[in-house]
Coordinates of C-alpha atoms (C1' of nucleotides) in Angstrom, one line a residue:
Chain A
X179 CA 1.8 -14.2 -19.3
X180 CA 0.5 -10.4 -19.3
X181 CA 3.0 -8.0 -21.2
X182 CA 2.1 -4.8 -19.7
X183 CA 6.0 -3.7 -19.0
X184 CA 5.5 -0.5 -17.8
X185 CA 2.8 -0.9 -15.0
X186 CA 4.8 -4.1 -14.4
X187 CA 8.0 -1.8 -13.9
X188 CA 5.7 0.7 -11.6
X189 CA 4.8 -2.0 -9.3
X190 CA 8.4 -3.1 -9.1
X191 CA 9.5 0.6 -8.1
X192 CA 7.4 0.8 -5.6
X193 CA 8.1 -2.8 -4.0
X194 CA 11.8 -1.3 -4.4
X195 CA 11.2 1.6 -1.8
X196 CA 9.4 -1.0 -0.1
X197 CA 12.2 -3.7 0.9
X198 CA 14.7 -0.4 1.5
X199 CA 14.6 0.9 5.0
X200 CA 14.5 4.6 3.5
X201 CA 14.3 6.7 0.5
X202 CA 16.4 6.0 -2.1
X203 CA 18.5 8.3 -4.9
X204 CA 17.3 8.0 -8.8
X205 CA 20.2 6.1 -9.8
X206 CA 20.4 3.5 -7.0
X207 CA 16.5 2.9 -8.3
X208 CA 17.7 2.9 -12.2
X209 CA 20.7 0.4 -11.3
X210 CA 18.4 -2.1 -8.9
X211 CA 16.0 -2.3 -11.3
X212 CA 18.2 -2.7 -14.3
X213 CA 16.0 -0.1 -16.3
X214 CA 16.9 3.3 -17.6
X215 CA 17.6 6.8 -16.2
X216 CA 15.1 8.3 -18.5
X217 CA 12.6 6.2 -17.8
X218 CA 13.3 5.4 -14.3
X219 CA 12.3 9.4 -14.4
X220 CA 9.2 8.7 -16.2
X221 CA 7.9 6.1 -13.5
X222 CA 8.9 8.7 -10.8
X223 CA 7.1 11.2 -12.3
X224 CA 3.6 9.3 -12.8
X225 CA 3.8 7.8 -9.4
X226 CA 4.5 11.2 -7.8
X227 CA 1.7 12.6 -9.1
X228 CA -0.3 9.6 -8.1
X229 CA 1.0 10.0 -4.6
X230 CA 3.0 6.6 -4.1
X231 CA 6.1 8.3 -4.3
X232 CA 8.0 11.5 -2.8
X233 CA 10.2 13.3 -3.8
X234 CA 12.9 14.1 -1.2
X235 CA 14.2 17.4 -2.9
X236 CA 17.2 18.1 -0.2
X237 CA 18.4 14.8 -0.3
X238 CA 17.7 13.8 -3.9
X239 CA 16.2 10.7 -3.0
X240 CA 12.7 9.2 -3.5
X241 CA 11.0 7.6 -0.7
X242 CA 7.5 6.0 -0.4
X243 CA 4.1 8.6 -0.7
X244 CA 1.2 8.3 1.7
X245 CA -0.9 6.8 -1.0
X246 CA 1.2 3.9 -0.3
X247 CA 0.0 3.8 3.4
X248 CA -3.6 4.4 2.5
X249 CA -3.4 1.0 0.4
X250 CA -1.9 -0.6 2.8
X251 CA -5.4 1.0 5.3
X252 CA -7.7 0.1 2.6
X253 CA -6.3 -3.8 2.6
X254 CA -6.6 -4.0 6.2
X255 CA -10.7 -2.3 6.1
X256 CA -11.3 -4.8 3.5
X257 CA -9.7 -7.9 5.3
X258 CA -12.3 -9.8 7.1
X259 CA -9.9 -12.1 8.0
X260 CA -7.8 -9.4 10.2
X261 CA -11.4 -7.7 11.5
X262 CA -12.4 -11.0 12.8
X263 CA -8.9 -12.5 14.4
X264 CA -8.1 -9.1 16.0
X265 CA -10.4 -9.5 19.2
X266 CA -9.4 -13.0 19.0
X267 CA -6.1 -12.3 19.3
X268 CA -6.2 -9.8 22.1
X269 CA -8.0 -12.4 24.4
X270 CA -5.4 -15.0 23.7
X271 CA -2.8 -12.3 24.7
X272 CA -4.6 -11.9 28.2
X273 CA -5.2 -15.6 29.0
X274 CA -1.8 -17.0 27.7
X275 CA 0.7 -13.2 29.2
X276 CA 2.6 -14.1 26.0
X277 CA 3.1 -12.3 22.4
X278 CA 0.6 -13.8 20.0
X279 CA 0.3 -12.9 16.1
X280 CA -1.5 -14.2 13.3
X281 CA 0.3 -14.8 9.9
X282 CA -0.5 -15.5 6.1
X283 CA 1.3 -17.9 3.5
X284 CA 2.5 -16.4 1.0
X285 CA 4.7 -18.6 -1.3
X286 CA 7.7 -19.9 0.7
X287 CA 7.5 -17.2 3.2
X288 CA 5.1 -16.3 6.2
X289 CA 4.1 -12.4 6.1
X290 CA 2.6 -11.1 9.6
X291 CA -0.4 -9.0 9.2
X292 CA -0.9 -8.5 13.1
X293 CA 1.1 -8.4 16.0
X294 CA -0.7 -8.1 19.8
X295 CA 1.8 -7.7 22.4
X296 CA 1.6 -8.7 26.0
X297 CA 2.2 -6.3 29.2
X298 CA 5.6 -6.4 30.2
X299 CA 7.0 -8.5 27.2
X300 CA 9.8 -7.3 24.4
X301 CA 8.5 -7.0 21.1
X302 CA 9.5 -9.5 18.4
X303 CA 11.2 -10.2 15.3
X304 CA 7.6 -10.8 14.1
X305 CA 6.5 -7.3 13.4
X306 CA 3.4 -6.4 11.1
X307 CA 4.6 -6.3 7.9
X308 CA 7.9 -9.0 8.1
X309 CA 8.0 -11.9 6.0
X310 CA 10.1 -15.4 7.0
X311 CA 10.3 -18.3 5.3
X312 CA 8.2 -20.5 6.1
X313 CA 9.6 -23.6 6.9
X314 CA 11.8 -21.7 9.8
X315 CA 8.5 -20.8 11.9
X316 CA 5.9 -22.2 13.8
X317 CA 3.3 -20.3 11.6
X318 CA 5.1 -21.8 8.6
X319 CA 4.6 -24.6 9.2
X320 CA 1.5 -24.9 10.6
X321 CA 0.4 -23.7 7.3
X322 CA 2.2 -26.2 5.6
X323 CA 1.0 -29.1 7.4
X324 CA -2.4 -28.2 6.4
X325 CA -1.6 -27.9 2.8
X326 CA -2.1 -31.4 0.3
X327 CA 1.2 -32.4 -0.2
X328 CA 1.6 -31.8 -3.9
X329 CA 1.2 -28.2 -2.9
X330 CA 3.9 -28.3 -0.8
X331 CA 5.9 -30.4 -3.2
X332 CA 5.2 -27.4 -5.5
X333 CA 6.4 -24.9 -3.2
X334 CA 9.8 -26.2 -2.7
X335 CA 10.4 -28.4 -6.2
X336 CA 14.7 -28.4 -4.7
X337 CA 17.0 -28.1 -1.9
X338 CA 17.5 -24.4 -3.2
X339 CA 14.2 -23.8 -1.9
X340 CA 15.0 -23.6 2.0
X341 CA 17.1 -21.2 4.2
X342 CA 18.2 -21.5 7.1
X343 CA 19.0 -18.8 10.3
X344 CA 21.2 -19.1 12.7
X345 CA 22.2 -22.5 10.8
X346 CA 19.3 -24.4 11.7
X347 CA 16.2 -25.5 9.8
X348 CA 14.9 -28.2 7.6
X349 CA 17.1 -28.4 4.2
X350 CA 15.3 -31.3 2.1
X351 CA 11.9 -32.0 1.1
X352 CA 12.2 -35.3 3.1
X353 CA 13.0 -33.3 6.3
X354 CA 10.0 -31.6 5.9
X355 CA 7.4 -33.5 5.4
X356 CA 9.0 -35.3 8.3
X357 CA 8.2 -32.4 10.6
X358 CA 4.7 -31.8 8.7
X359 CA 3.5 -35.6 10.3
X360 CA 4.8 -34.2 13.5
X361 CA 2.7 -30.9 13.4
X362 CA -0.3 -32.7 12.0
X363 CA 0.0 -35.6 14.9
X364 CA 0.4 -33.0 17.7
X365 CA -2.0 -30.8 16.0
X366 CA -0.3 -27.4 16.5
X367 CA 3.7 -26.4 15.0
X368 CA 6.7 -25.6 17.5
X369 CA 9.8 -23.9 16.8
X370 CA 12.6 -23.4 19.0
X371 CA 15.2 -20.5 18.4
X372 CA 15.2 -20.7 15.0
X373 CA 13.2 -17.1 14.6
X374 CA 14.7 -15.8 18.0
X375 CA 17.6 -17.5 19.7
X376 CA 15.8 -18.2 23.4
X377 CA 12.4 -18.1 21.8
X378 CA 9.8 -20.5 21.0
X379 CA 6.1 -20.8 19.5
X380 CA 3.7 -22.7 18.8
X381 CA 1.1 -22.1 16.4
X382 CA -1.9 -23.5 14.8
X383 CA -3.8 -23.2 10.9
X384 CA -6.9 -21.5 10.2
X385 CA -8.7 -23.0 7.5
X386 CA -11.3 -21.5 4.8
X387 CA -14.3 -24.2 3.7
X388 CA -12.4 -26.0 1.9
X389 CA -9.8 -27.1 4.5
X390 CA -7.4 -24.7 2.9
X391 CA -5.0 -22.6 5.4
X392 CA -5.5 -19.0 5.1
X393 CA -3.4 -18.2 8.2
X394 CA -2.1 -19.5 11.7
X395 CA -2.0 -18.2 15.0
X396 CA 0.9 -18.5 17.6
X397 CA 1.7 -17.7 20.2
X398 CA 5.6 -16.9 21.3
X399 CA 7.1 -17.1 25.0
X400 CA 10.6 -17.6 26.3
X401 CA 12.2 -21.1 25.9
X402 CA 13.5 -21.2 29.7
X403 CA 9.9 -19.8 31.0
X404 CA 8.0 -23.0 30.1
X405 CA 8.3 -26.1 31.0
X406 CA 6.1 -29.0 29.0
X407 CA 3.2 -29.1 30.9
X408 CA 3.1 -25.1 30.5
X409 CA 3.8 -25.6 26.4
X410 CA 0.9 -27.7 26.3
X411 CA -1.4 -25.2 28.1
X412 CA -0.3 -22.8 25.6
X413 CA -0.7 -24.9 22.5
X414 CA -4.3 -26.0 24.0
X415 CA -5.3 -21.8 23.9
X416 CA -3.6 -21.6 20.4
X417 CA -5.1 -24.6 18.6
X418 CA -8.6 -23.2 20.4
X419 CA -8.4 -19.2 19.3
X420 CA -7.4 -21.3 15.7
X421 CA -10.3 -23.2 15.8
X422 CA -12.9 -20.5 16.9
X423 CA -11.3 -17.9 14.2
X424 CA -11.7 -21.0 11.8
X425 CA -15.6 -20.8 13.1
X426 CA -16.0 -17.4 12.1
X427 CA -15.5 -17.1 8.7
X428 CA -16.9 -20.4 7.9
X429 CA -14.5 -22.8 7.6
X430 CA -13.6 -26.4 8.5
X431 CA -13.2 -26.8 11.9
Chain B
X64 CA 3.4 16.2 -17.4
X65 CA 4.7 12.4 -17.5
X66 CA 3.0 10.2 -20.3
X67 CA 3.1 6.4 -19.1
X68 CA -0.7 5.7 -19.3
X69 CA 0.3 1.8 -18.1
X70 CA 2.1 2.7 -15.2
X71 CA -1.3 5.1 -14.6
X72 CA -4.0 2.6 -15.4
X73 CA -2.2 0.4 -12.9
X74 CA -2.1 3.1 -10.1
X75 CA -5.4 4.1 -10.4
X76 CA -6.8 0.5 -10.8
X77 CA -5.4 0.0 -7.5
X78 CA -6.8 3.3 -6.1
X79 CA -10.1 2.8 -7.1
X80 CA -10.0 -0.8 -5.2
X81 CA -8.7 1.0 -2.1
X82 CA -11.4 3.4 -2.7
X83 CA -14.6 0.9 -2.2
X84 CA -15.6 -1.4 0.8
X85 CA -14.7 -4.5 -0.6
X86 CA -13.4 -6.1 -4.5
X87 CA -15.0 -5.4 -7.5
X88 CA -16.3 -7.0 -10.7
X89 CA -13.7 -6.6 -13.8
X90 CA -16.6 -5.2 -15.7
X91 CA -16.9 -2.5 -12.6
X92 CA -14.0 -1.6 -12.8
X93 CA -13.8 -1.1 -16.8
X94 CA -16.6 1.0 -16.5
X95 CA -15.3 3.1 -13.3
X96 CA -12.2 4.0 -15.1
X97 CA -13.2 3.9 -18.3
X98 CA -11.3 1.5 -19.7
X99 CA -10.7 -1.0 -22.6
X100 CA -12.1 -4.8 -20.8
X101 CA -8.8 -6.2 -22.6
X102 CA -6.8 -3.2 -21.3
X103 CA -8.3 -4.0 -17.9
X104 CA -7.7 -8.0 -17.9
X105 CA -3.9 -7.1 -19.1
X106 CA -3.5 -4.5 -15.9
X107 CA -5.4 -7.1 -13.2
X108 CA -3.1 -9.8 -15.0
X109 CA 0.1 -7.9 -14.1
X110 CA -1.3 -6.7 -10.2
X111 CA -2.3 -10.7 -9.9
X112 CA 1.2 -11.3 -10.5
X113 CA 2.9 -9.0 -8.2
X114 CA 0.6 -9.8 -5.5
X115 CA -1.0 -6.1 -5.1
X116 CA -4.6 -7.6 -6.6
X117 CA -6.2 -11.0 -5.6
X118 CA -8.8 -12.5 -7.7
X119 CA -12.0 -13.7 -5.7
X120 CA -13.2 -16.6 -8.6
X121 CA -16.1 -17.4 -6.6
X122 CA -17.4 -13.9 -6.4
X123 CA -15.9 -13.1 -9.5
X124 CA -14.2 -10.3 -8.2
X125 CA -10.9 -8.5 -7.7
X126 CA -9.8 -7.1 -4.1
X127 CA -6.8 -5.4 -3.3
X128 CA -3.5 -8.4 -2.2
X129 CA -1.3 -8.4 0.2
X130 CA 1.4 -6.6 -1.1
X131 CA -0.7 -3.5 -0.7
X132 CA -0.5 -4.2 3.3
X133 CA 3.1 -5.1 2.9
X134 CA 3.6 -1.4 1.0
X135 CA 1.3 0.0 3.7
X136 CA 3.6 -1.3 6.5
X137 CA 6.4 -0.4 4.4
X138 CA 5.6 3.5 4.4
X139 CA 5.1 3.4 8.0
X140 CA 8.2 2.1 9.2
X141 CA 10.1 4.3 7.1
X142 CA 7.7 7.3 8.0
X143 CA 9.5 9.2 11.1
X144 CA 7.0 11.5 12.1
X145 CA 4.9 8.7 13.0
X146 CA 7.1 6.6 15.1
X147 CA 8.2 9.5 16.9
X148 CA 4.2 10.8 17.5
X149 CA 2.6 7.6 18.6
X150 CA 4.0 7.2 22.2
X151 CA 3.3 11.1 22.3
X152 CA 0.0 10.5 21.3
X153 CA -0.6 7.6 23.8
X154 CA 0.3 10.0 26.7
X155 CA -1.8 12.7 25.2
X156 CA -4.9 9.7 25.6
X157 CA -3.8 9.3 29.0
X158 CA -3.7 12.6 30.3
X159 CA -6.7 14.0 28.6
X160 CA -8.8 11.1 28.8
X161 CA -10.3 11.5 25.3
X162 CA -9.8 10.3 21.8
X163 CA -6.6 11.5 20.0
X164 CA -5.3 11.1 16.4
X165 CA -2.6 12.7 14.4
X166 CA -3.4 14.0 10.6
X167 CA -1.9 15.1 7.6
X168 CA -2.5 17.8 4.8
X169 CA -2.8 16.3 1.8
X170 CA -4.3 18.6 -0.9
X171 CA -7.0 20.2 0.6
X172 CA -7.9 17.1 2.5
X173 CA -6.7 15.6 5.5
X174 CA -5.7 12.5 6.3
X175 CA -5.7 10.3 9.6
X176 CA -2.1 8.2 10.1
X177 CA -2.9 7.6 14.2
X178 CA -6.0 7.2 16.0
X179 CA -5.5 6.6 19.6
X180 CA -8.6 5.8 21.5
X181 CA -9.4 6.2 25.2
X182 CA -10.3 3.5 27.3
X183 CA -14.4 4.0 27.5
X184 CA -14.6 6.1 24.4
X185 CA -16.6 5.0 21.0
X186 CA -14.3 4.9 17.6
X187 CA -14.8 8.1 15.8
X188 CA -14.9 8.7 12.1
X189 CA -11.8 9.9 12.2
X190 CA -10.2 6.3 11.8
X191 CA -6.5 5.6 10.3
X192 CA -6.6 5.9 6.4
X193 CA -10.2 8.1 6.4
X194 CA -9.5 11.0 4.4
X195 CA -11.7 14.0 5.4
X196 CA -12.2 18.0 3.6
X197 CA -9.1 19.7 5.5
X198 CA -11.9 23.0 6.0
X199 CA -13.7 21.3 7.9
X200 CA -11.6 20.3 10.9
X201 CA -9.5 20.8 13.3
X202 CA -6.3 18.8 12.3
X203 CA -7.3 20.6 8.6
X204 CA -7.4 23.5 10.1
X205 CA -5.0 24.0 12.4
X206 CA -2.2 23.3 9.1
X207 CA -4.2 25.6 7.0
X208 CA -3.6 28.2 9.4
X209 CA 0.5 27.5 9.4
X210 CA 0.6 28.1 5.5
X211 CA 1.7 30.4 4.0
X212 CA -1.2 33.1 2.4
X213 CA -0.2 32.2 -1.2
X214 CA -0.3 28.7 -0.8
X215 CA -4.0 28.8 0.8
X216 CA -5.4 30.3 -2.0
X217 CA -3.4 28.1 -4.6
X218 CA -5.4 25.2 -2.5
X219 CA -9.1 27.1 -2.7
X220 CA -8.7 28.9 -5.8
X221 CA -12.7 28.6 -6.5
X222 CA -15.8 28.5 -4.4
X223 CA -15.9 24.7 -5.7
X224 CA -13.3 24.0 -4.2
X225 CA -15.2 24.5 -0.6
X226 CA -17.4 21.3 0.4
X227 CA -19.9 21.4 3.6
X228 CA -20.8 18.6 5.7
X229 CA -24.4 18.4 7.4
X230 CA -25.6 21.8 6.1
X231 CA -22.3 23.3 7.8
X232 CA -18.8 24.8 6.6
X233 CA -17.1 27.8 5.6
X234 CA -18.0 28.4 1.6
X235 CA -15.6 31.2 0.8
X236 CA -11.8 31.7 0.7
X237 CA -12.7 35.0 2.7
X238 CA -14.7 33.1 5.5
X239 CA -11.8 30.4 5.5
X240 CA -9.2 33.4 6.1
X241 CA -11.0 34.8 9.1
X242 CA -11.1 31.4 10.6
X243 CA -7.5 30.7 10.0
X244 CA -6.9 34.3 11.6
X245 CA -8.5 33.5 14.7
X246 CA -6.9 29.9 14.6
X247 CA -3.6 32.0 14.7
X248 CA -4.8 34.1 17.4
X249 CA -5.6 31.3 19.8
X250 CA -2.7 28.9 18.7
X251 CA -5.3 26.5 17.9
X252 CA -8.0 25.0 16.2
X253 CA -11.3 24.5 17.2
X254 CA -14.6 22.1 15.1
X255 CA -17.4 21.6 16.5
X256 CA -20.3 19.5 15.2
X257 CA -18.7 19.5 11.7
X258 CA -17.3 16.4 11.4
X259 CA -19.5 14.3 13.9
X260 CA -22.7 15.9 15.2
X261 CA -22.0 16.6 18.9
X262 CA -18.7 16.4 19.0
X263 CA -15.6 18.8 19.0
X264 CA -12.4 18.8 18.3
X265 CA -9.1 21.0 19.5
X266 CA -5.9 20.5 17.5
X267 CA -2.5 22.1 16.8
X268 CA -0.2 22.0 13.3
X269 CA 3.2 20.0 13.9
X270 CA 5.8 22.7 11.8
X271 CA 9.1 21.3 10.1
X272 CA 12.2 23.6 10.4
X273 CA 10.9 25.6 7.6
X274 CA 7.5 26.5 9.7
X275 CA 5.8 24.0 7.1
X276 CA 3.0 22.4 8.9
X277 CA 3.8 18.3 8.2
X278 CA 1.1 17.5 10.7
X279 CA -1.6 18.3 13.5
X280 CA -2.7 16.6 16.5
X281 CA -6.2 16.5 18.1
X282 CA -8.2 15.4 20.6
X283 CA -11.8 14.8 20.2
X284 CA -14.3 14.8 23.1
X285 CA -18.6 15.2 23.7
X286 CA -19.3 18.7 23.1
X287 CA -21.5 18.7 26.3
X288 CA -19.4 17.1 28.5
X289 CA -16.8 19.7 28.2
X290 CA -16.9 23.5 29.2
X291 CA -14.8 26.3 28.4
X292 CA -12.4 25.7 31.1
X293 CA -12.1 22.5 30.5
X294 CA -11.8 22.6 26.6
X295 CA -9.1 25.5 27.4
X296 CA -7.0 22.6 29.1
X297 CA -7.6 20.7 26.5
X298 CA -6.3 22.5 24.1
X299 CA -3.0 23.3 26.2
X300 CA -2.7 19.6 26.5
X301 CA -2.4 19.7 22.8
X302 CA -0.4 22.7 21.9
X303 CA 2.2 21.0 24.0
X304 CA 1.8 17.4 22.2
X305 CA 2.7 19.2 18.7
X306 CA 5.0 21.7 20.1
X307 CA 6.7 18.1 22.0
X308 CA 6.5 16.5 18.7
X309 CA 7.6 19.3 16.6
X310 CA 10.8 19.8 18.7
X311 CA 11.6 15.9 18.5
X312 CA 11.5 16.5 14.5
X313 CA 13.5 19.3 14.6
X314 CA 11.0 21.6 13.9
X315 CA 10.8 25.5 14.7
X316 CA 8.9 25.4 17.7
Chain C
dG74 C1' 38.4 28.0 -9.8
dT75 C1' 38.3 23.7 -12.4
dC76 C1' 36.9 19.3 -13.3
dA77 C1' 34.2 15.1 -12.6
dA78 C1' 30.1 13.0 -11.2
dG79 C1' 25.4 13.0 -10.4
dT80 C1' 20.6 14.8 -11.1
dG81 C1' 16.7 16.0 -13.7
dT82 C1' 14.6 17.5 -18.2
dC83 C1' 13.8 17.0 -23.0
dT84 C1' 13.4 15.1 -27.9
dC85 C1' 11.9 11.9 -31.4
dA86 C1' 12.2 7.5 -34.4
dG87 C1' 11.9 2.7 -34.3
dA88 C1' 10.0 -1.0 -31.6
dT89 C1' 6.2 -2.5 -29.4
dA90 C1' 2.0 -2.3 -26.6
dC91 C1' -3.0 -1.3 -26.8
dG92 C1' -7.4 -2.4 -27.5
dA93 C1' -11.3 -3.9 -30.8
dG94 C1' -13.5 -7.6 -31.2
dA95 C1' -13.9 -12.7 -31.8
dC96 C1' -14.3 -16.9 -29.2
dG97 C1' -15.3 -20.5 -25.7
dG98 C1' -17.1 -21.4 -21.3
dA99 C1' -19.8 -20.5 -17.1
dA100 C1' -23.7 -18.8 -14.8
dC101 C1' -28.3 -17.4 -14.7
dC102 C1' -33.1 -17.2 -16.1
dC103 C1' -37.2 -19.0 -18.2
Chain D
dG295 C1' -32.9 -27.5 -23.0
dG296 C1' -32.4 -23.1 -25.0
dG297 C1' -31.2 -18.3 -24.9
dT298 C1' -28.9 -14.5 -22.9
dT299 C1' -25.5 -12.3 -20.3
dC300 C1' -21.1 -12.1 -18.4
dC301 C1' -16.3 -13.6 -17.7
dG302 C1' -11.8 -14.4 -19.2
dT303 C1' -8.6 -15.4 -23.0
dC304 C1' -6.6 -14.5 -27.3
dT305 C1' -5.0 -12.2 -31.8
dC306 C1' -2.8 -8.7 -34.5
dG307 C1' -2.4 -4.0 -37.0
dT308 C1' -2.0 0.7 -36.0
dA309 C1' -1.1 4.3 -32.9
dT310 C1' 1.9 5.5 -29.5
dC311 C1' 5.4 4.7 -26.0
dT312 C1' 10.2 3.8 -24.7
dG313 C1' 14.7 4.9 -24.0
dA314 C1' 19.3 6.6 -26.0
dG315 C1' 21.6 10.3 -25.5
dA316 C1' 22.1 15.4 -25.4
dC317 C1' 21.8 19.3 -22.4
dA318 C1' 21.8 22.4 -18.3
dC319 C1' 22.4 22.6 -13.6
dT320 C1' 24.1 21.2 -8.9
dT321 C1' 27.2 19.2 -5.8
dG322 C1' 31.5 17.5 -4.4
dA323 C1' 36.6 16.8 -4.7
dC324 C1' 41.0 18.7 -5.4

DNA sequence: GTCAAGTGTCTCAGATACGAGACGGAACCC
DNA sequence: GGGTTCCGTCTCGTATCTGAGACACTTGAC
């Protein structure tokens, strides 16, 4: 376990200003983090000159620095990953006239790194940059399915582990590896409204060499638009642009 | 000056992985930043652990995580000006039919937050997250030129503090003054060659409701495909973009 | 105008983190 | 197979950081 309490409390300051929809006053950050004032103003000070933070002078509050956003650039320059599904991505958008987005696993939740929207079609809860848990979405689970199953054991050990929105979703370890044989009989994950009430997607897993999933692809249209045989067009594009970005970085296809 | 030299070792650990093309040996990174090996295994320990850092075992190398996208995306949904600029910027791509990207001052660099590129044109160096010497161009410029005298020389105290790019720049604070002089004259900025041989640049500073430049738009085009009429319209076109954008930020326009 | 609450800076002693260096294992080279 | 280099983990004593709390200033309520 690294004991390194101060860097530790750093990065939690700045995941702070992250999860908060705007800057935030000295105290609030003090009282969130459970840490004190004086040091609280010692972090602010060190990451202020660093350039992850700001000081908001007129409305003494602290906000996020542009350093932050030129991590966040350098992380997407050095994802091959992202590089390689972008172009991807953008085709499926043209051949399927629906939303399509590719996703990472990370723990229990799905974080979407990017988001390609089609002509004429609302943009999503599934913005660049949101996290959902997994088991809610089709990405989720796509993921999940792909994973051994101790993994996913690991991932949610008790019925504490899932959510659910709009009181729907899975709630038991046994209710999810249900679904999990679905996904991996069908080959591709659907969800139905549990993201976005009168939305659905369907997504598929893109796995490294070793078979392990490193993201998923989906695509999202409105429920009353599509009837099965259209679904199934859709998966087909979406288990393909899977496959091929799969292909590209060398994995098991 | 604030003395928490974990919470600094972590920063610039993560800077200096934003700062190359792709993850780094531990020992690398030791030697980069001068650091104690244990000191460093302690710091990539804690990043691990927060997600910011992800170790490559295979390559035996440490690259920057996820959560340095998720602070990325973090900073630019909370970041205003650049919510407000981009559909600004899209229509400044559409009229002029060139390249366009919005830049801020930071130090005496500048740094791009928008690229917008034109159907049919190549992607310029002036990407998202490229930081480039703010004497050198136009965006740099044009929010030199909206500072105050004072603060100008505060930013080029030395003639070290000048850098040149292909043989080209000014080298002086005196030469710098007579080009922010005729930048004010004309309302805006003009490079040409210095940032990428045979092309130019117009921009215009974005002012707060201090007069504090907080930005500059540009649009780049081929130096020989556009003549002094032309490259008058031009820069209109974007006097009006940041004079649009500064009035939607409540600026003093 | 007065008082309370909040912000930001500063000091310094006791608690604790840092980092030198040892160790085991892996990878590479001959 | 043996030797070298590098990686990653671990220990513990000394140097140094953390944070309680005082202080000055600003803002807001009455």
């Amino acid at each position: 376990m690294p004991n390194v309490p101060a860097a530790t409390q750093a990065i939690s300051l700045l995941k702070l200003l992250a999860r908060h929809a705007g800057p935030l006053p000295a105290a609030s950050i003090a009282r969130e983090l459970d840490l004190p004032r004086s040091t609280v103003y010692h972090l602010l000070a060190v990451l202020r000159d660093e350039g992850f933070v700001m000081h908001l002078a007129e409305e003494r509050r602290y906000g996020l620095g542009v350093e932050a956003f030129a991590l966040g650039s350098a992380y997407s320059r050095q994802a091959p990953l992202q590089r390689v599904a972008r172009p991807l991505l953008t085709r499926l958008v043209e051949t399927s006239s629906h939303n399509a987005h590719l996703a990472i696993l990370h723990g229990r939740e799905v974080f979407y790194v990017i988001e390609e929207r089609a002509p004429g079609r609302p943009p999503l809860v599934t913005d660049v940059g949101v996290r959902l848990p997994a088991s809610l979405t089709a990405t989720g689970l796509a993921m999940l399915a792909a994973l051994p199953s101790a993994q996913v054991r690991a991932l949610f050990p008790n019925r504490d582990a899932f959510v659910q929105r709009h009181d729907v979703g899975v709630t038991s370890l046994t209710q999810l590896r249900a679904e999990l044989i679905r996904v991996r009989q069908r080959t591709y994950a659907i969800e139905e409204g549990l993201v976005t009430p009168e939305f659905s997607s369907v997504a598929a897993a893109v796995v490294d060499h070793t078979g392990h999933p490193v993201a998923a692809v989906a695509v999202t249209y409105p429920a009353d638009d599509v009837d099965d045989d259209r679904r199934r067009e859709l998966a087909r594009q979406v288990t393909r642009t899977a496959a091929d970005l799969t292909r590209r970085i060398g994995g098991r296809a």
